[in-house]
Amino acid sequence: HIEDEELDKLFSAIAKYPLNLRIAVEEYVAGDSGSSQQKMELIHSILRDAPLRKIAHILSDALGKTIEVPKDFEKKTFAEYEEERASLRYVFFNKILPIFTMGAIAAILLACVAYLSFQFIYRPLAAESLYRRGYAAIGNELYTQSQDLFNQAIVKWERKGWYFKYAEAYREHRQYLLAERMYLALLSRYDNDKKAGLDYADMLVYELRNFEKAESVLRRRVLDNYVNDPDGLMLLGDDYLEWADEDPSKFEEARKCYATLIELYGEKDPYLARMMRYFIRTDNLAEVLPLKDHFLPKKSRISAQDLVELGGYLVDKRYEPKPGDSEALRDQIEDLRKVLERGVSADDKIPEAHYNMGRFLIYNYNPDLAYRALDYARTLFDDARVMTPRRVLTRVDTYRLLGELRSKDGEYLDALDLYAQGIDIYERQRANGSVGQDRRVGLLYADSANIDYFLVDGHGDALAKYRSAVAELNDTPSIRYRIGFLEYLDGDFENAYDAFRIAHADVPDDRSVLYSLGNTLMHRDDVFLAQGYYELLMGSLDAERLRKGISFPSARADFRDFVEEYVRASNNLGVSLYRIAQRNGDSKKYARAAALFAESIRASDSLTRDPVSMVRSDAQALAALNLRNMSHPANAFKPEIYVDIPQLMQGEEPLRQREDQ
């Protein structure tokens, strides 16, 4: 039982409890939990101002649930509170600890900011500065310094993109070993990165010409990790196609790669273009023409490089066909200029595009535009970084064509200088094994030799250049004849005979060759064989004389060249017969020799008699001296031949100085 005053005090005390504790008191007192005695004990505890935690503990046990008392609701007396505030524990937890905590949090935040700034601001910026300095060092050709700076940079902050930039810069400066290190580092650090593998293989194919290593990189580093990757397959086919210049068996490997691309990914234009490139390299015009028709009407469906190669191949087929090329297929080559112009517009910096256009313009009688195109091609070739053997030979041929255009204008010194530059480029590349033989180089040597042969006293280096032309697959009867002519002048009759004989095998009816063979053999005292060549020559001359109705000594002035040939040939044949007769006593050969001398005299009379006054010159023909001494022989008499031989084969025209030079 409690009094009214106690009841008011109870309500007042409970009203000061936290809400959860008030609810618990009400629930317990009004509820079924606990006995009346236990409830009265709780009420008396409240009236006695028992601590809140004790009340909460009693209710937690009675109600079977945990009742928390907020710390702020602890009830203390003023004295207790003052005593607690004065305690070290209170000071520590309520004053020192909060300040220390805030300081620690601030320090931690500051450390985090410093660490993150160092890691993600300072280090990247410092690394970027080192990367840039190293990259600039490459441009200044300070390659060791560039490596040191790069190594310092990657320790601070590794950036994948800088590996590629350095590798490309090293390639531009032809520092291929350093570029290779970059690519290998990329492949190692970035789990066979595809772009690194492709770029590395591209360098091996086009700049180092290490086809076997490129094949290994593409198969092991690229295709093993990116199975049937189209870029990898395409570059592998390109590797085999370039390799085929040295080993033709690789053509089939290239075809298989391109065929696989088409089979896996369909007849897409890039793959068809590669197949067209294969057909061009294997000289299959029948397959090239349909693909040309497929690509020509389209825009940007074929690479500039493939367009340029197509244009060059079609120029070859149209204007420089090989023996056995189908005329029917060649007649189907249309829109050639359009192909060439598309190649130029697709990429104005490809030198072969301008080279092909220059050749086309030469064949179409536009030498001024041709020279401009070829001269621009020469500039681009000189600046080109990648110089494959195919490109080197094209570059050399550009100098040849420029020289020929200058030569046709009579600018022989300029032409000779251009020829010399082309020969120098070729010989340097040939010395290090970069290129093989090519007939276009043989034409270059022959062009340069022709200027020496016709316009330089003593013929300069013509003989050596003609021999180089033959060695470089430009072996023609004309060149062989000129070699023989120069050796004949030098008194090297053995080699002269060999050269004339080779020319004679190809042009057995050429009168210059027959005459030169006869003279060379006479110098070797091989009169029997010399007679045979002179007989062939006289047979040809007599046939032409009969056909043209030429009579001596009244031959027309326009037959002068023929008459001179006749004078020399008949005299020299007579000398060979005379020497044979001296050896074997054949009187018939004496008689025929005398008749030939007389015929030579009659022909010579046409040359020495004035065509108007018909007065004969006092000069005596060599045949007249030979005949007189034959009739009245002196002790040391020996019939003489005309020793000079023609500088050219029949029908050839010499180079001539311009009249204003």
PDB file of C-alpha atoms in Angstrom, residues 21 28 38 68 83 85 92 242 265 309 335 352 354 360 410 454 490 556 571 597 618 625 644:
ATOM      1  CA  LEU A  21      11.987   2.569 -19.431  1.00  0.00           C
ATOM      2  CA  TYR A  28       5.245  -4.603 -15.949  1.00  0.00           C
ATOM      3  CA  GLN A  38       7.548  -8.177  -6.822  1.00  0.00           C
ATOM      4  CA  GLU A  68      18.914  -0.070 -22.303  1.00  0.00           C
ATOM      5  CA  GLU A  83      33.443  14.697  -7.811  1.00  0.00           C
ATOM      6  CA  ARG A  85      34.209  15.957 -13.135  1.00  0.00           C
ATOM      7  CA  PHE A  92      40.705  12.102 -19.851  1.00  0.00           C
ATOM      8  CA  GLU A 242      57.364 -10.490 -98.511  1.00  0.00           C
ATOM      9  CA  TYR A 265      35.182 -13.704 -91.934  1.00  0.00           C
ATOM     10  CA  GLU A 309      50.669  -1.725-106.273  1.00  0.00           C
ATOM     11  CA  ASP A 335      40.827   2.849-116.697  1.00  0.00           C
ATOM     12  CA  GLU A 352      55.582   4.537-105.837  1.00  0.00           C
ATOM     13  CA  HIS A 354      54.169   9.140-108.366  1.00  0.00           C
ATOM     14  CA  PHE A 360      52.476   6.221-117.516  1.00  0.00           C
ATOM     15  CA  GLY A 410      70.208  16.800-124.599  1.00  0.00           C
ATOM     16  CA  PHE A 454      79.170   8.467-127.554  1.00  0.00           C
ATOM     17  CA  ASP A 490      91.854  -1.578-126.587  1.00  0.00           C
ATOM     18  CA  ARG A 556      73.506   8.123-155.939  1.00  0.00           C
ATOM     19  CA  ASN A 571      88.606  -4.865-149.696  1.00  0.00           C
ATOM     20  CA  PHE A 597      90.009  -5.164-154.891  1.00  0.00           C
ATOM     21  CA  ASP A 618      93.532  12.345-156.236  1.00  0.00           C
ATOM     22  CA  LEU A 625      97.265   0.117-153.157  1.00  0.00           C
ATOM     23  CA  ASP A 644      88.065   0.755-138.158  1.00  0.00           C
TER      24      ASP A 644
END
